[in-house]
Coordinates of C-alpha atoms in Angstrom, one line a residue:
M1 CA 119.0 171.2 152.8
K2 CA 119.1 167.2 153.1
N3 CA 115.8 166.6 152.6
M4 CA 115.7 168.4 149.6
I5 CA 117.4 167.2 148.5
F6 CA 116.8 164.3 148.0
G7 CA 113.4 165.1 146.8
A8 CA 115.3 166.5 143.5
S9 CA 116.8 163.0 143.6
L10 CA 113.8 161.2 143.8
C11 CA 112.2 162.9 141.4
V12 CA 114.7 162.8 139.4
L13 CA 114.0 158.4 139.7
M14 CA 110.6 159.2 138.6
S15 CA 111.0 161.0 135.7
T16 CA 114.2 158.3 134.5
A17 CA 111.1 155.2 135.7
T18 CA 108.6 156.6 134.1
I19 CA 110.2 157.5 130.7
A20 CA 111.1 154.3 130.9
Q21 CA 107.7 153.1 131.4
E22 CA 106.7 154.9 129.1
A23 CA 109.5 152.9 126.5
T24 CA 108.5 150.3 126.4
T25 CA 105.3 151.4 126.7
N26 CA 105.5 152.6 122.7
S27 CA 108.0 149.9 122.0
Y28 CA 105.2 147.3 122.2
A29 CA 102.4 149.5 120.4
E30 CA 104.7 149.4 117.5
L31 CA 105.3 145.6 118.1
E32 CA 101.6 145.7 117.2
R33 CA 101.7 147.9 115.1
F34 CA 104.5 145.7 113.0
G35 CA 102.3 142.0 113.6
A36 CA 99.3 144.2 112.2
I37 CA 101.1 145.0 108.9
V38 CA 102.6 140.9 109.1
D39 CA 98.7 139.5 109.2
Q40 CA 97.7 141.7 107.0
I41 CA 99.7 140.3 104.4
Q42 CA 99.3 137.3 104.9
Q43 CA 96.0 138.1 104.5
D44 CA 95.5 139.2 101.1
Y45 CA 98.7 140.4 99.0
V46 CA 97.3 139.2 95.7
E47 CA 100.1 135.5 96.0
E48 CA 100.4 133.7 99.1
V49 CA 104.5 135.3 100.5
D50 CA 106.9 132.9 102.8
M51 CA 107.4 133.6 106.0
K52 CA 110.7 133.5 106.1
E53 CA 110.9 135.4 103.1
L54 CA 109.1 138.0 104.7
M55 CA 110.7 138.9 107.9
D56 CA 114.1 138.3 106.7
A57 CA 113.3 141.0 104.7
A58 CA 112.1 143.3 107.6
I59 CA 114.4 142.7 109.7
N60 CA 116.3 143.4 106.7
G61 CA 115.7 146.8 106.5
M62 CA 115.6 148.3 109.8
L63 CA 119.1 147.6 110.1
S64 CA 120.3 148.8 106.4
S65 CA 117.9 152.0 107.9
L66 CA 121.0 152.7 110.0
D67 CA 123.2 153.4 108.7
P68 CA 125.5 152.0 105.3
H69 CA 127.5 149.0 107.6
S70 CA 125.0 147.2 109.1
S71 CA 123.1 144.1 107.5
Y72 CA 121.4 140.3 108.5
L73 CA 123.5 138.3 107.9
G74 CA 121.8 135.4 106.7
E75 CA 122.6 131.4 106.3
E76 CA 124.8 132.4 103.2
A77 CA 126.2 136.0 105.0
F78 CA 127.5 134.1 107.8
S79 CA 129.3 131.7 106.5
D80 CA 130.7 133.9 103.4
I81 CA 132.1 136.9 106.3
Q82 CA 133.6 133.3 108.8
E83 CA 135.0 132.9 105.3
N84 CA 136.7 136.1 104.2
T85 CA 138.2 136.3 107.9
A86 CA 139.4 133.7 107.7
G87 CA 141.5 134.5 104.1
E88 CA 139.6 132.0 102.0
F89 CA 136.7 132.5 100.8
G90 CA 134.3 132.5 96.5
G91 CA 133.7 135.3 94.7
L92 CA 134.7 138.1 92.5
G93 CA 137.2 139.6 95.1
I94 CA 135.9 142.8 96.0
E95 CA 134.9 144.8 99.3
V96 CA 132.0 146.7 98.1
T97 CA 129.0 149.0 100.2
Q98 CA 126.1 151.2 98.1
E99 CA 125.6 154.5 97.0
D100 CA 123.1 156.6 95.5
G101 CA 121.1 153.3 94.9
F102 CA 123.9 151.5 93.2
V103 CA 126.8 149.2 94.3
K104 CA 129.9 151.2 94.7
V105 CA 133.5 149.5 95.7
V106 CA 135.2 150.5 97.8
A107 CA 138.5 148.4 96.8
P108 CA 139.4 145.3 94.4
I109 CA 141.7 142.9 96.2
D110 CA 145.2 141.5 95.1
D111 CA 145.3 138.9 92.8
T112 CA 142.0 138.1 92.9
P113 CA 139.1 138.1 89.4
A114 CA 137.8 141.1 90.7
A115 CA 141.6 143.2 90.4
Q116 CA 142.9 140.8 87.4
A117 CA 140.1 142.3 85.6
G118 CA 140.7 146.0 85.7
L119 CA 137.7 147.0 89.0
Q120 CA 139.4 150.3 90.5
T121 CA 138.1 151.9 94.0
G122 CA 135.5 153.8 93.1
D123 CA 133.9 152.0 90.5
F124 CA 130.1 151.5 90.0
I125 CA 128.3 148.8 89.5
T126 CA 124.8 149.8 87.8
H127 CA 124.1 146.3 86.3
V128 CA 124.9 142.4 86.7
D129 CA 124.0 140.3 84.1
G130 CA 122.1 143.2 82.3
E131 CA 119.8 143.6 85.5
S132 CA 119.5 147.0 86.9
L133 CA 121.2 147.2 91.0
Q134 CA 119.6 149.4 91.6
G135 CA 116.4 149.1 94.9
L136 CA 117.7 146.3 95.9
T137 CA 119.7 146.4 99.2
L138 CA 123.6 146.0 99.2
D139 CA 122.8 142.5 100.6
Q140 CA 120.4 141.2 97.9
A141 CA 123.2 143.6 95.1
V142 CA 126.0 141.3 95.9
G143 CA 123.5 138.1 96.1
K144 CA 123.8 139.2 92.7
L145 CA 127.3 139.7 92.1
R146 CA 127.6 136.1 93.5
G147 CA 127.3 132.3 92.3
P148 CA 128.4 129.3 91.2
L149 CA 132.6 128.9 91.4
G150 CA 133.5 128.5 87.7
T151 CA 130.8 130.9 86.1
S152 CA 131.2 134.1 84.1
I153 CA 129.0 137.6 85.4
K154 CA 128.7 140.2 83.2
I155 CA 128.6 143.4 85.0
T156 CA 128.1 146.5 84.1
I157 CA 130.2 149.6 85.5
V158 CA 130.3 153.4 85.5
R159 CA 133.6 154.5 85.9
P160 CA 133.6 158.6 87.7
E161 CA 136.5 160.2 85.3
T162 CA 135.1 158.2 82.3
G163 CA 130.9 159.1 82.7
E164 CA 130.4 156.0 80.0
P165 CA 129.0 152.7 81.1
F166 CA 131.2 149.7 79.9
D167 CA 130.7 145.2 80.6
V168 CA 133.2 143.5 82.1
D169 CA 133.5 140.1 82.1
I170 CA 134.1 138.0 85.6
T171 CA 134.4 134.5 86.4
R172 CA 133.9 133.2 90.2
D173 CA 136.0 131.6 91.7
V174 CA 137.4 130.5 94.6
V175 CA 140.2 133.3 95.8
K176 CA 142.8 132.8 98.9
V177 CA 143.8 136.1 99.6
K178 CA 148.0 136.0 101.0
S179 CA 146.6 139.2 102.7
S180 CA 150.3 140.5 103.5
K181 CA 153.9 140.1 100.8
V182 CA 156.6 141.4 101.0
R183 CA 159.5 142.3 99.5
L184 CA 162.1 144.6 97.9
E185 CA 163.4 147.6 96.2
G186 CA 166.9 148.7 96.5
N187 CA 167.1 148.0 100.5
I188 CA 163.7 149.4 101.2
A189 CA 161.1 146.8 102.4
V190 CA 157.9 146.8 101.0
I191 CA 155.1 145.5 102.7
R192 CA 152.1 145.2 100.6
M193 CA 148.9 143.8 102.7
S194 CA 145.6 143.9 101.3
Q195 CA 143.7 143.5 104.0
F196 CA 143.3 142.8 107.6
N197 CA 142.6 139.2 108.0
E198 CA 144.0 136.6 111.1
Q199 CA 147.4 135.7 108.5
S200 CA 147.5 139.2 108.0
Y201 CA 150.3 139.7 110.6
P202 CA 151.9 135.9 111.0
N203 CA 152.6 136.2 106.5
M204 CA 154.5 140.3 107.3
V205 CA 156.6 138.6 109.6
E206 CA 157.0 135.3 107.3
G207 CA 157.6 138.2 104.4
L208 CA 160.5 139.8 106.6
D209 CA 162.2 137.9 107.6
D210 CA 162.4 135.9 103.7
V211 CA 163.5 139.2 102.8
Y212 CA 166.4 139.5 105.8
D213 CA 167.8 136.4 104.0
E214 CA 168.1 138.4 101.2
I215 CA 169.5 141.2 102.6
G216 CA 172.4 139.2 104.3
G217 CA 170.4 141.0 107.8
E218 CA 167.9 143.1 109.6
D219 CA 170.8 145.0 109.6
N220 CA 171.1 145.7 106.2
I221 CA 166.8 147.6 105.4
E222 CA 167.0 151.6 104.8
G223 CA 163.8 151.8 106.2
Y224 CA 159.9 150.1 105.8
V225 CA 157.0 150.8 102.9
L226 CA 153.8 150.5 103.9
D227 CA 151.4 149.3 101.1
L228 CA 147.5 150.1 102.3
R229 CA 146.5 151.4 99.0
N230 CA 142.8 149.7 98.4
N231 CA 142.6 147.7 102.3
P232 CA 139.4 148.0 102.2
G233 CA 139.9 146.6 106.4
G234 CA 139.0 143.4 108.0
L235 CA 139.4 142.8 111.8
L236 CA 140.1 145.7 114.0
T237 CA 142.0 143.3 116.5
T238 CA 144.4 142.7 113.3
A239 CA 145.1 146.2 112.4
I240 CA 145.7 146.6 116.5
E241 CA 148.3 143.9 115.9
V242 CA 150.3 145.5 112.5
S243 CA 150.3 149.3 114.1
D244 CA 151.8 147.7 116.8
A245 CA 154.8 146.1 115.8
F246 CA 156.3 149.2 114.7
L247 CA 155.2 151.3 118.4
D248 CA 156.9 151.1 121.5
A249 CA 154.7 152.8 123.4
G250 CA 151.5 154.4 123.2
E251 CA 147.9 154.1 122.8
I252 CA 146.9 152.7 119.1
V253 CA 142.7 154.0 118.7
S254 CA 139.8 153.5 120.8
T255 CA 136.4 152.3 120.4
R256 CA 133.8 154.4 122.0
G257 CA 129.7 153.0 122.2
R258 CA 126.9 153.5 123.9
H259 CA 127.4 150.5 126.3
E260 CA 130.3 150.8 128.7
T261 CA 131.5 147.2 126.4
D262 CA 131.9 148.4 123.8
S263 CA 134.1 151.0 124.8
G264 CA 138.0 150.4 126.1
R265 CA 141.6 151.6 124.3
A266 CA 144.5 149.5 123.2
N267 CA 148.0 150.7 124.2
A268 CA 150.9 149.8 121.9
T269 CA 153.2 146.7 124.3
K270 CA 157.4 147.3 123.9
G271 CA 158.8 146.4 120.7
D272 CA 159.2 148.2 117.6
L273 CA 160.0 146.1 114.3
A274 CA 161.4 148.5 112.3
N275 CA 163.7 148.9 115.3
G276 CA 162.9 152.7 115.3
K277 CA 164.1 153.2 110.8
P278 CA 162.3 155.3 108.3
V279 CA 158.1 153.5 108.3
V280 CA 156.2 155.6 104.9
V281 CA 152.5 154.5 104.7
L282 CA 150.7 154.4 101.2
I283 CA 146.8 155.3 101.8
N284 CA 145.0 155.8 99.1
G285 CA 140.6 156.5 98.4
G286 CA 140.0 152.6 98.3
S287 CA 142.0 152.6 102.4
A288 CA 139.5 152.0 104.9
S289 CA 138.7 151.2 107.4
A290 CA 141.0 149.4 110.0
S291 CA 143.7 150.6 107.5
E292 CA 142.6 154.0 109.2
I293 CA 143.4 152.4 112.4
V294 CA 147.4 152.3 111.1
A295 CA 147.3 155.0 109.7
G296 CA 145.8 156.9 112.1
A297 CA 148.5 155.7 114.8
L298 CA 151.5 155.5 112.7
K299 CA 150.6 158.6 111.7
D300 CA 149.4 160.6 115.2
H301 CA 152.6 159.5 117.2
H302 CA 154.3 160.9 114.6
R303 CA 156.3 157.1 113.6
A304 CA 154.7 157.3 109.9
V305 CA 154.8 159.2 107.3
I306 CA 151.9 159.2 105.0
V307 CA 151.3 159.5 101.7
G308 CA 149.3 159.3 98.9
T309 CA 145.5 160.7 98.7
P310 CA 143.0 161.1 101.7
S311 CA 141.6 157.0 103.0
F312 CA 138.0 156.4 102.4
G313 CA 136.7 157.9 105.7
K314 CA 135.0 154.8 107.3
G315 CA 135.2 155.2 111.6
S316 CA 133.0 152.8 113.0
V317 CA 132.8 149.5 114.3
Q318 CA 130.8 146.1 113.4
T319 CA 130.0 143.1 115.7
I320 CA 129.2 140.9 114.5
I321 CA 125.7 139.0 116.4
P322 CA 124.9 135.6 116.4
V323 CA 120.8 135.9 117.2
A324 CA 120.4 131.8 115.7
E325 CA 122.0 128.5 115.3
R326 CA 123.5 130.4 111.5
A327 CA 122.6 133.6 110.7
A328 CA 123.5 137.1 112.5
I329 CA 122.9 141.3 112.6
K330 CA 125.9 142.6 111.6
M331 CA 125.8 145.8 113.4
T332 CA 128.0 149.1 114.2
T333 CA 128.5 149.4 117.8
A334 CA 130.5 151.8 118.3
R335 CA 133.0 154.6 116.3
Y336 CA 136.5 154.5 117.2
Y337 CA 139.0 157.3 117.2
T338 CA 143.1 157.4 116.3
P339 CA 145.4 158.5 119.3
S340 CA 145.3 162.9 118.8
G341 CA 140.8 161.7 119.8
R342 CA 140.0 162.8 116.4
S343 CA 137.3 160.5 114.8
I344 CA 137.7 159.8 110.7
Q345 CA 134.0 159.2 110.1
N346 CA 133.2 160.2 106.5
F347 CA 136.9 162.8 106.5
G348 CA 139.1 160.1 106.5
V349 CA 143.5 159.6 107.0
E350 CA 144.9 163.2 105.5
P351 CA 148.9 162.6 104.4
D352 CA 151.1 165.0 104.7
I353 CA 152.3 164.5 101.4
Y354 CA 149.5 164.5 98.8
V355 CA 150.9 162.4 96.0
E356 CA 148.1 161.7 93.6
A357 CA 149.1 158.2 91.1
L358 CA 149.1 159.9 87.9
P359 CA 149.1 157.1 85.0
R360 CA 152.3 157.0 83.4
V361 CA 152.8 159.3 80.5
I362 CA 153.7 157.6 77.4
E363 CA 156.3 159.7 75.1
T364 CA 155.3 161.5 71.5
E365 CA 158.9 162.6 70.5
E366 CA 161.1 160.0 69.6
P367 CA 163.9 159.6 73.0
K368 CA 167.5 160.6 72.1
S369 CA 170.1 158.5 71.5
E370 CA 172.0 158.1 74.7
A371 CA 174.8 159.2 73.2
F372 CA 173.5 161.7 74.2
Q373 CA 172.0 161.7 77.6
N374 CA 173.3 161.9 80.9
V375 CA 177.3 163.0 79.9
Q376 CA 179.8 164.4 82.4
E377 CA 182.9 164.6 82.7
G378 CA 184.8 161.7 83.9
D379 CA 182.9 160.8 80.2
L380 CA 184.3 163.0 78.3
R381 CA 188.3 162.0 76.2
G382 CA 191.2 162.9 78.8
A383 CA 189.5 163.1 81.7
I384 CA 191.7 163.5 84.7
S385 CA 191.7 160.9 87.6
N386 CA 189.9 160.9 90.5
D387 CA 192.6 160.1 93.1
S388 CA 190.8 160.5 96.5
L389 CA 187.8 157.4 95.8
T390 CA 189.4 154.0 96.6
E391 CA 187.1 151.5 94.2
E392 CA 185.8 150.5 96.1
E393 CA 184.7 153.7 97.1
I394 CA 183.7 154.7 94.3
K395 CA 181.7 150.8 93.7
M396 CA 179.7 151.9 96.6
L397 CA 179.2 155.0 94.4
E398 CA 178.4 153.5 91.4
A399 CA 176.4 151.1 93.8
E400 CA 174.2 153.7 94.9
R401 CA 173.5 154.9 91.5
L402 CA 171.9 152.0 89.9
A403 CA 169.3 151.8 93.0
Q404 CA 168.5 155.7 92.3
Q405 CA 168.2 155.4 89.1
E406 CA 165.6 152.0 89.5
T407 CA 163.5 154.5 92.1
A408 CA 163.6 156.2 89.2
K409 CA 161.4 154.1 87.0
L410 CA 159.8 153.5 89.9
R411 CA 157.9 157.5 88.9
E412 CA 156.7 156.0 85.2
T413 CA 154.6 152.6 86.7
D414 CA 154.4 153.0 90.8
L415 CA 154.5 157.9 91.2
Q416 CA 152.9 157.1 95.2
L417 CA 155.6 154.5 95.8
S418 CA 158.1 156.4 94.3
Y419 CA 157.9 159.4 96.9
A420 CA 158.1 156.6 99.8
L421 CA 161.2 154.8 98.7
D422 CA 162.6 158.6 98.5
V423 CA 161.1 160.1 101.5
I424 CA 162.8 157.0 103.7
H425 CA 165.4 157.3 101.5
G426 CA 165.4 161.0 102.7
I427 CA 164.8 160.7 105.8
S428 CA 168.0 157.9 105.9
V429 CA 170.6 160.5 104.3
L430 CA 169.6 162.9 107.4
D431 CA 170.3 160.0 109.9
G432 CA 173.3 160.1 109.1
D433 CA 173.0 156.1 107.8
E434 CA 174.5 157.1 104.6

C-alpha cells in the first residue's frame, strides 16, 4: 500500500515537472515570436520607429488586455500616481475608467476644475479639443487630458440621460485635495470624504476635533454621516484606517490573490471613534474601490446604515510594481472581500435604504401667503396656554423644531443627505437619547 501511494505521488511529481517544463518551452516560443515581429517592424515598417516607444506600447498593450485597471506607468504616469496618493497633483481632478472605447467618469473630485465645470459620474468623454478618444488606450486618452498648468482644454461630453453631446471648457490647474472635510448639520457631524489618500484620516480627525469645539463637546454629537458619494477610492491602507475608526473589533476586509503574499486579512482594533453613536454612510455609483471597502465593512458589521444608490463595483486590488528607476506597472494582484466573504466586483455595495439623488423640483405655482401656512392652535387668538411646560422646555422644543425644519429644507437640495440625517435622528429617538 505504501509503495502504491509513493508510486502515485511520484507520478504526480513527474506530471507537475512535465507541465512546468512545457510551460517554460511555450513561453520561450512566444518570446521568439514576439522578437521576430519586432525585427520585422524595425526592418520593413514604412517609417523608422522609436524602439522605446514601441516597447512601451507593447508592454501597455499586454497589461491593458488583462483588465481595465492594469497598465504600464511610464515616467510621467508613475510620477502622477505618486503625487495623487500624497494629496496634491496637477490636472482636471477626475477619476476615469474606460467603457465602449470611451473614457468614462467614475467621479469628479471635490473642489477641482472638473467638479467646478459640472462633470458628473457616468459622463462619457468622447473628444478632447475635437480629437476623438475612441480606439485609444486609457493611458493614451488620459495623456490627452493632461497638459501644462493654466492651459484650457475643450472636452466633449455625452451624458447618458440626455444623449446629446456638449462641450465643456476646463482650465488645468494644480489640484490640492483636502480629502476629508467635517461640518455640522444641527448636532450631527457630516464627514465628507472625497478620496482616500495619505491625508484622509488625519483630515477627518482634525475636522472632528473642530466640530466638537464648535458644539461644546463630543457628548453633544447625535450621530455621524460619512459621505462617500463620488469618492473613487485610493489607498487600501487608508480605507482600513477609516473603517477601523468606527469599528471596535472584527474583520474589515480580506484580500485573495494567486500568491500568499497577495492574500491577507485586516482586523479592527479596540476603540470606536463614534462611541457607539449612530452612523450613516452615503454612497452612489461614483463610490468605488476603497469607498466600497469602508461601506461594505460597516454594513456587514451592522455598524452603519447605508443610504443612497449601489456603488461602482470595483472589487480588485492593484499593486504598483517598479520595473525601472522611473517606471512601474500597475497590475491587478488580488480581489478583496467584505467581512461576510462577499466580493463586490461588478455588483457594488447595495444600500440599506435606496434613495436617488433627485433633482430639485421647481414650483410653477405661486406660493401661498405665509399667513395661511402652518397655522397651529397656539396661533389662534385667545388660545389657552400650556400649563405643563417650563420656559426652558418650550425653548428646547422650539430649537428642536427649527433644526427639523432646516433638515427638511435639505430635501430640496440634497435628498440623500436629508435621509441620512433623518435616519440618525430616528435611531437616536429609539435609543432614548432624546
